[in-house]
PDB file of C-alpha atoms in Angstrom:
ATOM      1  CA  MET A 771      -0.052  16.618  40.209  1.00 36.00           C
ATOM      2  CA  SER A 772      -0.016  14.923  43.575  1.00 33.00           C
ATOM      3  CA  GLY A 773       3.443  14.198  44.874  1.00 32.00           C
ATOM      4  CA  THR A 774       2.215  11.295  47.038  1.00 27.00           C
ATOM      5  CA  THR A 775       0.649   9.183  44.319  1.00 25.00           C
ATOM      6  CA  LEU A 776       2.731   6.213  43.198  1.00 26.00           C
ATOM      7  CA  SER A 777       2.327   4.283  39.982  1.00 24.00           C
ATOM      8  CA  VAL A 778       3.983   1.130  38.664  1.00 25.00           C
ATOM      9  CA  TYR A 779       5.020   1.635  35.064  1.00 22.00           C
ATOM     10  CA  PRO A 780       4.414  -1.543  32.969  1.00 28.00           C
ATOM     11  CA  ASN A 781       8.027  -1.896  31.844  1.00 29.00           C
ATOM     12  CA  ASP A 782       9.416  -2.243  35.377  1.00 30.00           C
ATOM     13  CA  GLY A 783       7.840  -5.692  35.812  1.00 32.00           C
ATOM     14  CA  GLY A 784       6.016  -4.534  38.933  1.00 33.00           C
ATOM     15  CA  LYS A 785       9.214  -4.474  40.961  1.00 32.00           C
ATOM     16  CA  LEU A 786       9.836  -0.774  41.214  1.00 32.00           C
ATOM     17  CA  ASN A 787       7.497   2.015  42.217  1.00 39.00           C
ATOM     18  CA  LYS A 788       8.022   5.227  40.335  1.00 41.00           C
ATOM     19  CA  SER A 789       6.806   8.724  40.964  1.00 47.00           C
ATOM     20  CA  PRO A 790       4.165  10.171  38.606  1.00 47.00           C
ATOM     21  CA  ASP A 791       6.818  12.317  36.949  1.00 53.00           C
ATOM     22  CA  ASP A 792       9.036   9.281  36.284  1.00 52.00           C
ATOM     23  CA  ALA A 793       6.159   7.196  34.961  1.00 48.00           C
ATOM     24  CA  GLU A 794       4.968  10.017  32.758  1.00 48.00           C
ATOM     25  CA  SER A 795       8.451  10.582  31.332  1.00 50.00           C
ATOM     26  CA  ALA A 796       8.891   6.870  30.651  1.00 47.00           C
ATOM     27  CA  ARG A 797       5.546   6.667  28.897  1.00 49.00           C
ATOM     28  CA  GLU A 798       6.273   9.722  26.760  1.00 49.00           C
ATOM     29  CA  ALA A 799       9.630   8.256  25.750  1.00 43.00           C
ATOM     30  CA  GLU A 800       7.815   5.263  24.217  1.00 53.00           C
ATOM     31  CA  SER A 801       5.003   7.279  22.638  1.00 65.00           C
ATOM     32  CA  PRO A 802       4.696   7.111  18.841  1.00 67.00           C
ATOM     33  CA  LEU A 803       4.179  10.866  18.994  1.00 82.00           C
ATOM     34  CA  GLN A 804       7.800  11.448  19.950  1.00 82.00           C
ATOM     35  CA  GLY A 805      10.147  13.029  17.434  1.00 89.00           C
ATOM     36  CA  LEU A 806       7.490  15.084  15.656  1.00 93.00           C
ATOM     37  CA  LYS A 807       8.396  18.459  14.177  1.00 95.00           C
ATOM     38  CA  LEU A 808       5.742  20.536  15.921  1.00 96.00           C
ATOM     39  CA  ALA A 809       5.099  24.205  16.499  1.00 96.00           C
ATOM     40  CA  SER A 810       5.550  25.298  20.104  1.00 95.00           C
ATOM     41  CA  HIS A 811       2.808  24.231  22.516  1.00 95.00           C
ATOM     42  CA  GLU A 812       3.397  27.341  24.602  1.00 95.00           C
ATOM     43  CA  VAL A 813       0.240  28.955  23.238  1.00 95.00           C
ATOM     44  CA  LEU A 814      -1.825  25.967  24.470  1.00 95.00           C
ATOM     45  CA  GLU A 815      -0.094  25.917  27.838  1.00 94.00           C
ATOM     46  CA  LYS A 816      -1.040  29.570  28.364  1.00 94.00           C
ATOM     47  CA  ALA A 817      -4.621  28.934  27.261  1.00 94.00           C
ATOM     48  CA  GLN A 818      -4.904  26.019  29.658  1.00 92.00           C
ATOM     49  CA  THR A 819      -4.217  28.275  32.640  1.00 93.00           C
ATOM     50  CA  GLN A 820      -7.225  30.400  31.635  1.00 91.00           C
ATOM     51  CA  GLY A 821      -9.598  27.453  31.667  1.00 92.00           C
ATOM     52  CA  ARG A 822     -12.657  27.179  29.474  1.00 94.00           C
ATOM     53  CA  ILE A 823     -13.816  30.223  27.525  1.00 94.00           C
ATOM     54  CA  LYS A 824     -17.063  30.899  25.680  1.00 95.00           C
ATOM     55  CA  CYS A 825     -16.893  30.611  21.907  1.00 95.00           C
ATOM     56  CA  THR A 826     -17.706  33.995  20.388  1.00 93.00           C
ATOM     57  CA  LYS A 827     -19.696  32.316  17.611  1.00 94.00           C
ATOM     58  CA  CYS A 828     -21.909  29.765  19.373  1.00 95.00           C
ATOM     59  CA  GLY A 829     -21.456  30.633  23.052  1.00 95.00           C
ATOM     60  CA  GLY A 830     -20.334  27.134  23.991  1.00 94.00           C
ATOM     61  CA  SER A 831     -17.788  26.641  26.767  1.00 96.00           C
ATOM     62  CA  ARG A 832     -14.594  25.470  25.074  1.00 96.00           C
ATOM     63  CA  MET A 833     -10.901  24.826  25.660  1.00 94.00           C
ATOM     64  CA  PHE A 834      -8.414  25.665  22.874  1.00 95.00           C
ATOM     65  CA  PHE A 835     -10.958  25.382  20.043  1.00 96.00           C
ATOM     66  CA  CYS A 836     -14.654  25.107  19.294  1.00 96.00           C
ATOM     67  CA  TYR A 837     -15.468  21.725  17.774  1.00 94.00           C
ATOM     68  CA  THR A 838     -18.838  23.086  16.605  1.00 94.00           C
ATOM     69  CA  CYS A 839     -17.647  26.219  14.801  1.00 95.00           C
ATOM     70  CA  PHE A 840     -14.180  24.934  13.801  1.00 95.00           C
ATOM     71  CA  SER A 841     -12.466  27.963  15.302  1.00 95.00           C
ATOM     72  CA  VAL A 842      -9.831  28.509  17.982  1.00 96.00           C
ATOM     73  CA  VAL A 843     -10.900  29.787  21.397  1.00 95.00           C
ATOM     74  CA  GLY A 844      -8.768  31.661  23.910  1.00 93.00           C
ATOM     75  CA  VAL A 845      -5.657  31.551  21.732  1.00 93.00           C
ATOM     76  CA  ASP A 846      -4.127  33.768  19.104  1.00 92.00           C
ATOM     77  CA  GLU A 847      -5.000  32.249  15.736  1.00 92.00           C
ATOM     78  CA  ALA A 848      -1.675  33.459  14.338  1.00 94.00           C
ATOM     79  CA  GLU A 849       0.146  31.168  16.805  1.00 94.00           C
ATOM     80  CA  ILE A 850      -1.665  28.054  15.581  1.00 97.00           C
ATOM     81  CA  PRO A 851       0.268  26.337  12.771  1.00 97.00           C
ATOM     82  CA  GLN A 852      -1.377  25.960   9.385  1.00 97.00           C
ATOM     83  CA  ILE A 853      -0.207  23.722   6.588  1.00 97.00           C
ATOM     84  CA  LYS A 854      -1.040  22.992   2.955  1.00 97.00           C
ATOM     85  CA  LEU A 855      -1.899  19.425   1.984  1.00 98.00           C
ATOM     86  CA  PRO A 856      -1.138  17.767  -1.374  1.00 97.00           C
ATOM     87  CA  ILE A 857      -4.678  16.370  -1.665  1.00 97.00           C
ATOM     88  CA  LYS A 858      -8.123  17.271  -0.372  1.00 97.00           C
ATOM     89  CA  ILE A 859      -9.412  15.577   2.790  1.00 98.00           C
ATOM     90  CA  ASP A 860     -13.124  15.012   3.426  1.00 98.00           C
ATOM     91  CA  VAL A 861     -14.414  13.629   6.713  1.00 97.00           C
ATOM     92  CA  ILE A 862     -17.900  12.102   6.883  1.00 97.00           C
ATOM     93  CA  LYS A 863     -19.049  12.245  10.491  1.00 95.00           C
ATOM     94  CA  HIS A 864     -21.792  10.035  11.860  1.00 93.00           C
ATOM     95  CA  PRO A 865     -24.700  12.194  13.126  1.00 93.00           C
ATOM     96  CA  HIS A 866     -24.544  10.463  16.534  1.00 89.00           C
ATOM     97  CA  GLU A 867     -20.801  10.928  16.942  1.00 86.00           C
ATOM     98  CA  THR A 868     -20.164  13.304  19.853  1.00 85.00           C
ATOM     99  CA  ASP A 869     -18.581  16.478  18.476  1.00 87.00           C
ATOM    100  CA  GLY A 870     -16.404  16.953  21.543  1.00 86.00           C
ATOM    101  CA  LYS A 871     -14.850  13.489  21.139  1.00 85.00           C
ATOM    102  CA  SER A 872     -14.000  13.822  17.462  1.00 89.00           C
ATOM    103  CA  THR A 873     -10.400  14.528  16.455  1.00 94.00           C
ATOM    104  CA  ALA A 874     -11.372  15.448  12.881  1.00 96.00           C
ATOM    105  CA  VAL A 875     -11.676  19.096  13.906  1.00 96.00           C
ATOM    106  CA  HIS A 876      -7.905  19.146  14.515  1.00 97.00           C
ATOM    107  CA  ALA A 877      -7.293  18.649  10.804  1.00 98.00           C
ATOM    108  CA  LYS A 878      -9.796  21.354   9.886  1.00 97.00           C
ATOM    109  CA  LEU A 879      -8.071  23.854  12.187  1.00 97.00           C
ATOM    110  CA  ILE A 880      -4.552  23.076  10.937  1.00 98.00           C
ATOM    111  CA  ALA A 881      -5.336  22.700   7.214  1.00 98.00           C
ATOM    112  CA  PRO A 882      -8.537  24.732   6.751  1.00 97.00           C
ATOM    113  CA  ASP A 883      -8.193  25.103   2.974  1.00 97.00           C
ATOM    114  CA  ASP A 884      -7.838  21.378   2.340  1.00 98.00           C
ATOM    115  CA  VAL A 885     -10.119  19.734   4.927  1.00 98.00           C
ATOM    116  CA  ASN A 886     -13.908  19.641   5.010  1.00 97.00           C
ATOM    117  CA  ILE A 887     -16.193  17.903   7.497  1.00 97.00           C
ATOM    118  CA  TYR A 888     -19.668  16.634   6.570  1.00 97.00           C
ATOM    119  CA  THR A 889     -22.359  15.224   8.830  1.00 96.00           C
ATOM    120  CA  TYR A 890     -23.987  12.164   7.280  1.00 96.00           C
ATOM    121  CA  PRO A 891     -26.198  11.836   5.228  1.00 95.00           C
ATOM    122  CA  CYS A 892     -24.391  14.786   3.668  1.00 96.00           C
ATOM    123  CA  ILE A 893     -21.262  13.694   1.815  1.00 96.00           C
ATOM    124  CA  PRO A 894     -18.923  15.541  -0.552  1.00 94.00           C
ATOM    125  CA  GLU A 895     -19.772  15.811  -4.221  1.00 92.00           C
ATOM    126  CA  LEU A 896     -17.915  13.103  -6.120  1.00 88.00           C
ATOM    127  CA  ASP A 897     -16.879  14.063  -9.648  1.00 77.00           C
ATOM    128  CA  GLY A 898     -17.642  10.697 -11.201  1.00 78.00           C
ATOM    129  CA  ASP A 899     -14.013   9.716 -11.714  1.00 85.00           C
ATOM    130  CA  PRO A 900     -13.496   6.811  -9.270  1.00 86.00           C
ATOM    131  CA  TYR A 901      -9.719   6.862  -9.742  1.00 90.00           C
ATOM    132  CA  LYS A 902      -9.429  10.341  -8.223  1.00 93.00           C
ATOM    133  CA  THR A 903     -10.907   9.499  -4.803  1.00 95.00           C
ATOM    134  CA  VAL A 904     -10.323   6.769  -2.226  1.00 97.00           C
ATOM    135  CA  LEU A 905     -12.071   5.856   1.007  1.00 97.00           C
ATOM    136  CA  VAL A 906      -9.914   4.972   4.002  1.00 96.00           C
ATOM    137  CA  PHE A 907     -11.664   2.090   5.704  1.00 93.00           C
ATOM    138  CA  PRO A 908     -10.473  -1.328   6.925  1.00 88.00           C
ATOM    139  CA  GLY A 909     -11.898  -4.487   5.442  1.00 87.00           C
ATOM    140  CA  ALA A 910     -11.302  -7.643   3.433  1.00 89.00           C
ATOM    141  CA  ASP A 911     -11.490  -5.754   0.134  1.00 92.00           C
ATOM    142  CA  SER A 912      -9.260  -2.874   1.221  1.00 95.00           C
ATOM    143  CA  VAL A 913      -5.799  -2.398  -0.277  1.00 96.00           C
ATOM    144  CA  THR A 914      -2.633  -0.964   1.215  1.00 94.00           C
ATOM    145  CA  ILE A 915      -1.226   2.407   0.232  1.00 94.00           C
ATOM    146  CA  GLU A 916       1.655   0.541  -1.413  1.00 92.00           C
ATOM    147  CA  ASP A 917      -0.848  -1.099  -3.796  1.00 94.00           C
ATOM    148  CA  MET A 918      -3.211   1.884  -4.079  1.00 95.00           C
ATOM    149  CA  LEU A 919      -1.400   3.621  -6.930  1.00 91.00           C
ATOM    150  CA  GLN A 920      -1.525   0.562  -9.197  1.00 91.00           C
ATOM    151  CA  HIS A 921      -5.218   0.042  -8.473  1.00 92.00           C
ATOM    152  CA  LEU A 922      -6.041   3.692  -9.227  1.00 92.00           C
ATOM    153  CA  ASN A 923      -4.168   3.631 -12.516  1.00 90.00           C
ATOM    154  CA  ASP A 924      -5.943   0.404 -13.474  1.00 90.00           C
ATOM    155  CA  ILE A 925      -9.303   1.998 -12.678  1.00 89.00           C
ATOM    156  CA  ARG A 926      -8.344   5.069 -14.694  1.00 87.00           C
ATOM    157  CA  LYS A 927      -7.477   2.982 -17.758  1.00 85.00           C
ATOM    158  CA  ASN A 928     -10.561   0.777 -17.499  1.00 84.00           C
ATOM    159  CA  SER A 929     -12.944   3.710 -16.979  1.00 75.00           C
ATOM    160  CA  SER A 930     -11.826   5.490 -20.149  1.00 68.00           C
ATOM    161  CA  ASP A 931     -14.770   4.720 -22.464  1.00 52.00           C
ATOM    162  CA  GLU A 932     -14.061   7.396 -25.051  1.00 50.00           C
ATOM    163  CA  PRO A 933     -11.746   6.376 -27.875  1.00 48.00           C
ATOM    164  CA  SER A 934      -8.614   8.424 -28.226  1.00 45.00           C
ATOM    165  CA  VAL A 935      -8.807  11.201 -30.813  1.00 45.00           C
ATOM    166  CA  LYS A 936      -6.583  10.424 -33.707  1.00 43.00           C
ATOM    167  CA  ARG A 937      -5.247  12.892 -36.183  1.00 41.00           C
ATOM    168  CA  LEU A 938      -6.691  12.839 -39.687  1.00 42.00           C
ATOM    169  CA  LYS A 939      -4.308  10.801 -41.739  1.00 45.00           C
ATOM    170  CA  VAL A 940      -3.463  12.071 -45.161  1.00 46.00           C
ATOM    171  CA  ARG A 941      -1.507   9.472 -47.025  1.00 49.00           C
ATOM    172  CA  SER A 942       0.253   9.765 -50.335  1.00 52.00           C
ATOM    173  CA  GLY A 943       3.118   7.995 -51.940  1.00 59.00           C
ATOM    174  CA  THR A 944       4.226   4.390 -51.998  1.00 70.00           C
ATOM    175  CA  GLU A 945       3.095   1.629 -49.630  1.00 72.00           C
ATOM    176  CA  GLU A 946       6.544   1.741 -48.006  1.00 73.00           C
ATOM    177  CA  GLU A 947       6.189   5.471 -47.303  1.00 70.00           C
ATOM    178  CA  GLU A 948       2.693   4.941 -45.866  1.00 73.00           C
ATOM    179  CA  ALA A 949       3.962   2.136 -43.628  1.00 74.00           C
ATOM    180  CA  ASP A 950       6.769   4.378 -42.417  1.00 76.00           C
ATOM    181  CA  GLN A 951       4.283   7.153 -41.682  1.00 77.00           C
ATOM    182  CA  THR A 952       2.122   4.689 -39.725  1.00 76.00           C
ATOM    183  CA  ARG A 953       5.088   3.650 -37.601  1.00 80.00           C
ATOM    184  CA  GLN A 954       5.932   7.291 -36.881  1.00 78.00           C
ATOM    185  CA  GLU A 955       2.333   8.012 -35.837  1.00 74.00           C
ATOM    186  CA  GLN A 956       2.284   4.990 -33.526  1.00 77.00           C
ATOM    187  CA  GLN A 957       5.588   6.009 -31.995  1.00 78.00           C
ATOM    188  CA  GLN A 958       4.343   9.560 -31.473  1.00 74.00           C
ATOM    189  CA  GLN A 959       1.151   8.285 -29.835  1.00 70.00           C
ATOM    190  CA  GLU A 960       3.159   6.059 -27.479  1.00 67.00           C
ATOM    191  CA  GLU A 961       5.419   8.966 -26.541  1.00 64.00           C
ATOM    192  CA  GLU A 962       2.399  11.176 -25.807  1.00 59.00           C
ATOM    193  CA  GLU A 963       0.873   8.455 -23.597  1.00 58.00           C
ATOM    194  CA  GLN A 964       4.162   8.076 -21.723  1.00 59.00           C
ATOM    195  CA  GLU A 965       4.375  11.844 -21.194  1.00 55.00           C
ATOM    196  CA  GLU A 966       0.820  11.849 -19.844  1.00 51.00           C
ATOM    197  CA  GLU A 967       1.695   9.088 -17.369  1.00 50.00           C
ATOM    198  CA  GLN A 968       4.780  10.999 -16.227  1.00 50.00           C
ATOM    199  CA  GLU A 969       2.837  14.231 -15.750  1.00 47.00           C
ATOM    200  CA  GLN A 970       0.336  12.499 -13.430  1.00 53.00           C
ATOM    201  CA  PRO A 971       2.081   9.620 -11.657  1.00 66.00           C
ATOM    202  CA  CYS A 972      -0.723   9.463  -9.087  1.00 78.00           C
ATOM    203  CA  PRO A 973      -4.265  10.449 -10.124  1.00 87.00           C
ATOM    204  CA  LEU A 974      -5.478  10.763  -6.519  1.00 93.00           C
ATOM    205  CA  GLU A 975      -7.080  14.101  -5.662  1.00 94.00           C
ATOM    206  CA  ARG A 976      -9.346  13.401  -2.677  1.00 96.00           C
ATOM    207  CA  VAL A 977      -9.437  11.091   0.330  1.00 97.00           C
ATOM    208  CA  LEU A 978     -12.521  10.305   2.412  1.00 98.00           C
ATOM    209  CA  PHE A 979     -12.489   9.290   6.081  1.00 97.00           C
ATOM    210  CA  ILE A 980     -15.396   8.107   8.219  1.00 95.00           C
ATOM    211  CA  ASP A 981     -15.573   9.624  11.694  1.00 93.00           C
ATOM    212  CA  SER A 982     -17.646   7.406  13.971  1.00 88.00           C
ATOM    213  CA  THR A 983     -17.449   4.536  16.413  1.00 82.00           C
ATOM    214  CA  TRP A 984     -16.941   1.122  14.835  1.00 78.00           C
ATOM    215  CA  ASN A 985     -20.523   0.063  15.638  1.00 80.00           C
ATOM    216  CA  GLN A 986     -21.891   3.113  13.817  1.00 85.00           C
ATOM    217  CA  THR A 987     -19.951   2.718  10.574  1.00 89.00           C
ATOM    218  CA  THR A 988     -22.366   0.320   8.826  1.00 89.00           C
ATOM    219  CA  ARG A 989     -24.863   3.038   8.043  1.00 90.00           C
ATOM    220  CA  ILE A 990     -22.245   5.105   6.213  1.00 94.00           C
ATOM    221  CA  ILE A 991     -20.037   2.442   4.626  1.00 94.00           C
ATOM    222  CA  THR A 992     -23.028   0.784   2.924  1.00 94.00           C
ATOM    223  CA  ASP A 993     -24.183   4.037   1.310  1.00 95.00           C
ATOM    224  CA  GLU A 994     -24.501   3.395  -2.424  1.00 94.00           C
ATOM    225  CA  ARG A 995     -22.778   6.693  -3.214  1.00 94.00           C
ATOM    226  CA  LEU A 996     -19.514   5.330  -1.788  1.00 95.00           C
ATOM    227  CA  GLN A 997     -19.549   1.856  -3.337  1.00 93.00           C
ATOM    228  CA  ALA A 998     -17.499   2.710  -6.421  1.00 92.00           C
ATOM    229  CA  LEU A 999     -14.562   4.031  -4.387  1.00 95.00           C
ATOM    230  CA  LEU A1000     -11.370   2.096  -3.830  1.00 96.00           C
ATOM    231  CA  ARG A1001     -10.919   1.351  -0.118  1.00 97.00           C
ATOM    232  CA  VAL A1002      -7.555   1.757   1.537  1.00 96.00           C
ATOM    233  CA  GLU A1003      -6.477   0.410   4.922  1.00 94.00           C
ATOM    234  CA  LEU A1004      -3.620   1.537   7.137  1.00 91.00           C
ATOM    235  CA  LYS A1005      -2.632  -1.903   8.361  1.00 83.00           C
ATOM    236  CA  THR A1006       0.711  -1.217  10.029  1.00 80.00           C
ATOM    237  CA  ARG A1007      -0.102   1.809  12.204  1.00 85.00           C
ATOM    238  CA  LYS A1008      -1.218   1.565  15.820  1.00 82.00           C
ATOM    239  CA  THR A1009      -3.353   4.021  17.730  1.00 84.00           C
ATOM    240  CA  CYS A1010      -2.409   5.830  20.922  1.00 84.00           C
ATOM    241  CA  PHE A1011      -5.882   7.383  21.271  1.00 76.00           C
ATOM    242  CA  TRP A1012      -7.026   7.716  24.869  1.00 67.00           C
ATOM    243  CA  ARG A1013     -10.611   6.813  23.878  1.00 67.00           C
ATOM    244  CA  HIS A1014      -9.764   3.622  21.987  1.00 60.00           C
ATOM    245  CA  GLN A1015     -12.839   1.423  21.573  1.00 60.00           C
ATOM    246  CA  ARG A1016     -12.827  -1.806  23.557  1.00 62.00           C
ATOM    247  CA  GLY A1017     -12.748  -4.952  21.475  1.00 60.00           C
ATOM    248  CA  SER A1018     -11.332  -3.283  18.366  1.00 64.00           C
ATOM    249  CA  PRO A1019      -7.734  -3.878  17.230  1.00 65.00           C
ATOM    250  CA  ASP A1020      -5.099  -1.232  17.916  1.00 72.00           C
ATOM    251  CA  THR A1021      -4.797  -0.645  14.168  1.00 71.00           C
ATOM    252  CA  TYR A1022      -8.171   1.159  14.273  1.00 74.00           C
ATOM    253  CA  LEU A1023      -6.994   4.735  14.451  1.00 87.00           C
ATOM    254  CA  ALA A1024      -8.435   7.999  15.672  1.00 88.00           C
ATOM    255  CA  THR A1025      -9.496  10.124  12.701  1.00 93.00           C
ATOM    256  CA  ILE A1026      -6.611  12.578  12.996  1.00 96.00           C
ATOM    257  CA  GLU A1027      -4.154   9.683  13.282  1.00 94.00           C
ATOM    258  CA  ALA A1028      -5.559   8.112  10.119  1.00 95.00           C
ATOM    259  CA  ILE A1029      -5.319  11.392   8.209  1.00 97.00           C
ATOM    260  CA  TYR A1030      -1.751  11.991   9.365  1.00 97.00           C
ATOM    261  CA  TYR A1031      -0.465   8.492   8.658  1.00 96.00           C
ATOM    262  CA  PHE A1032      -2.174   8.335   5.280  1.00 97.00           C
ATOM    263  CA  LEU A1033      -0.574  11.602   4.168  1.00 98.00           C
ATOM    264  CA  LYS A1034       2.817  10.561   5.488  1.00 96.00           C
ATOM    265  CA  ASP A1035       2.715   7.282   3.555  1.00 96.00           C
ATOM    266  CA  TYR A1036       1.264   8.991   0.485  1.00 96.00           C
ATOM    267  CA  HIS A1037       4.170  11.457   0.556  1.00 96.00           C
ATOM    268  CA  THR A1038       6.831   8.743   0.513  1.00 95.00           C
ATOM    269  CA  LEU A1039       5.140   5.922  -1.432  1.00 93.00           C
ATOM    270  CA  CYS A1040       3.150   7.841  -4.060  1.00 93.00           C
ATOM    271  CA  LEU A1041       4.868  11.205  -4.402  1.00 94.00           C
ATOM    272  CA  LEU A1042       8.228   9.450  -3.915  1.00 94.00           C
ATOM    273  CA  LYS A1043       9.582  12.206  -1.693  1.00 95.00           C
ATOM    274  CA  ASP A1044      11.620  12.058   1.491  1.00 97.00           C
ATOM    275  CA  TYR A1045       9.487  12.872   4.514  1.00 97.00           C
ATOM    276  CA  SER A1046      10.749  15.779   6.612  1.00 96.00           C
ATOM    277  CA  GLY A1047       7.837  16.411   8.957  1.00 97.00           C
ATOM    278  CA  GLU A1048       5.654  18.228   6.414  1.00 97.00           C
ATOM    279  CA  TYR A1049       2.394  17.038   8.054  1.00 98.00           C
ATOM    280  CA  ASP A1050       3.505  16.620  11.672  1.00 98.00           C
ATOM    281  CA  ASN A1051       1.593  19.703  12.792  1.00 98.00           C
ATOM    282  CA  LEU A1052      -1.661  17.914  12.002  1.00 98.00           C
ATOM    283  CA  LEU A1053      -0.983  16.335  15.398  1.00 97.00           C
ATOM    284  CA  PHE A1054      -0.397  19.708  17.073  1.00 97.00           C
ATOM    285  CA  PHE A1055      -3.541  19.541  19.254  1.00 96.00           C
ATOM    286  CA  TYR A1056      -3.607  15.755  19.443  1.00 94.00           C
ATOM    287  CA  SER A1057      -0.080  15.408  20.807  1.00 93.00           C
ATOM    288  CA  TYR A1058      -0.681  18.097  23.424  1.00 94.00           C
ATOM    289  CA  LEU A1059      -3.946  16.509  24.572  1.00 92.00           C
ATOM    290  CA  TYR A1060      -2.270  13.097  24.643  1.00 89.00           C
ATOM    291  CA  LYS A1061       0.400  14.449  26.968  1.00 89.00           C
ATOM    292  CA  LEU A1062      -2.147  16.306  29.101  1.00 88.00           C
ATOM    293  CA  ILE A1063      -4.483  13.335  29.517  1.00 85.00           C
ATOM    294  CA  ASN A1064      -1.719  10.861  30.276  1.00 80.00           C
ATOM    295  CA  LYS A1065      -0.311  13.254  32.848  1.00 82.00           C
ATOM    296  CA  ALA A1066      -3.702  13.340  34.536  1.00 77.00           C
ATOM    297  CA  LYS A1067      -3.935   9.531  34.460  1.00 72.00           C
ATOM    298  CA  VAL A1068      -0.522   9.184  36.045  1.00 74.00           C
ATOM    299  CA  SER A1069      -1.498  11.656  38.739  1.00 71.00           C
ATOM    300  CA  ALA A1070      -4.678   9.680  39.444  1.00 69.00           C
ATOM    301  CA  GLY A1071      -2.736   6.416  39.645  1.00 68.00           C
ATOM    302  CA  LYS A1072      -4.467   4.941  36.579  1.00 65.00           C
ATOM    303  CA  ILE A1073      -1.181   4.358  34.756  1.00 58.00           C
TER     304      ILE A1073
END
């Protein structure tokens, strides 16, 4: 970092020149990525000093990880955090989306057992139960995560075409005894339905994300295979992506941001659990790259 470059940080009103280090520190202090419970970035700092290294699988020149092979490069895999997710994540990537610009690979590296990436027109197999899968995508017909659970349960009830199996009723005795038996059977059925609801408070099993520029999404979002899915929008989160698309609102998130924020809200609003940083490491690579890129911008006088 050049010690002679000066940058005016936006919050100083243009009255005070600050050094790159001061500007960088001030920017980091306001970053939404602050306060995360992350594994140490020391392994990435060491790898950065080595520069780019060839991927042993495809031979491509890579830094930290190979976005083609979904494998780490130049780092000890044991030092990269891995987490388990409560639901499966599928990312549908536009075929013209540049692999090196996609943040979806971050999720695959951190949660390899629960994240899969497909290149359109390939999409994951959907099991036919529309209440088990949602598609995260903004739009007029999208619902919030707060309302998602109610919509899924409504879809589950409405999609149940098979009548419930009732026990064979053997009746004997007076009309009063038969009426009493009927009441007991109805009460038992209600109790069983309540137990079933309690066992599965949220039917969601899979979440789909589209990884592409906004102008490329039409081809995927109009695919008939996705039309039956409930769409969910993250309306209150703002991106800090360094490649944010011009003309789009700041609520349009990078793919890894969308995955992280969805899971965080799902944890508190659907699973009804206190959040203690369980999914923060999904931003392990993203937060480091954010810091690295902003440091370079400050040094170049662009911030």
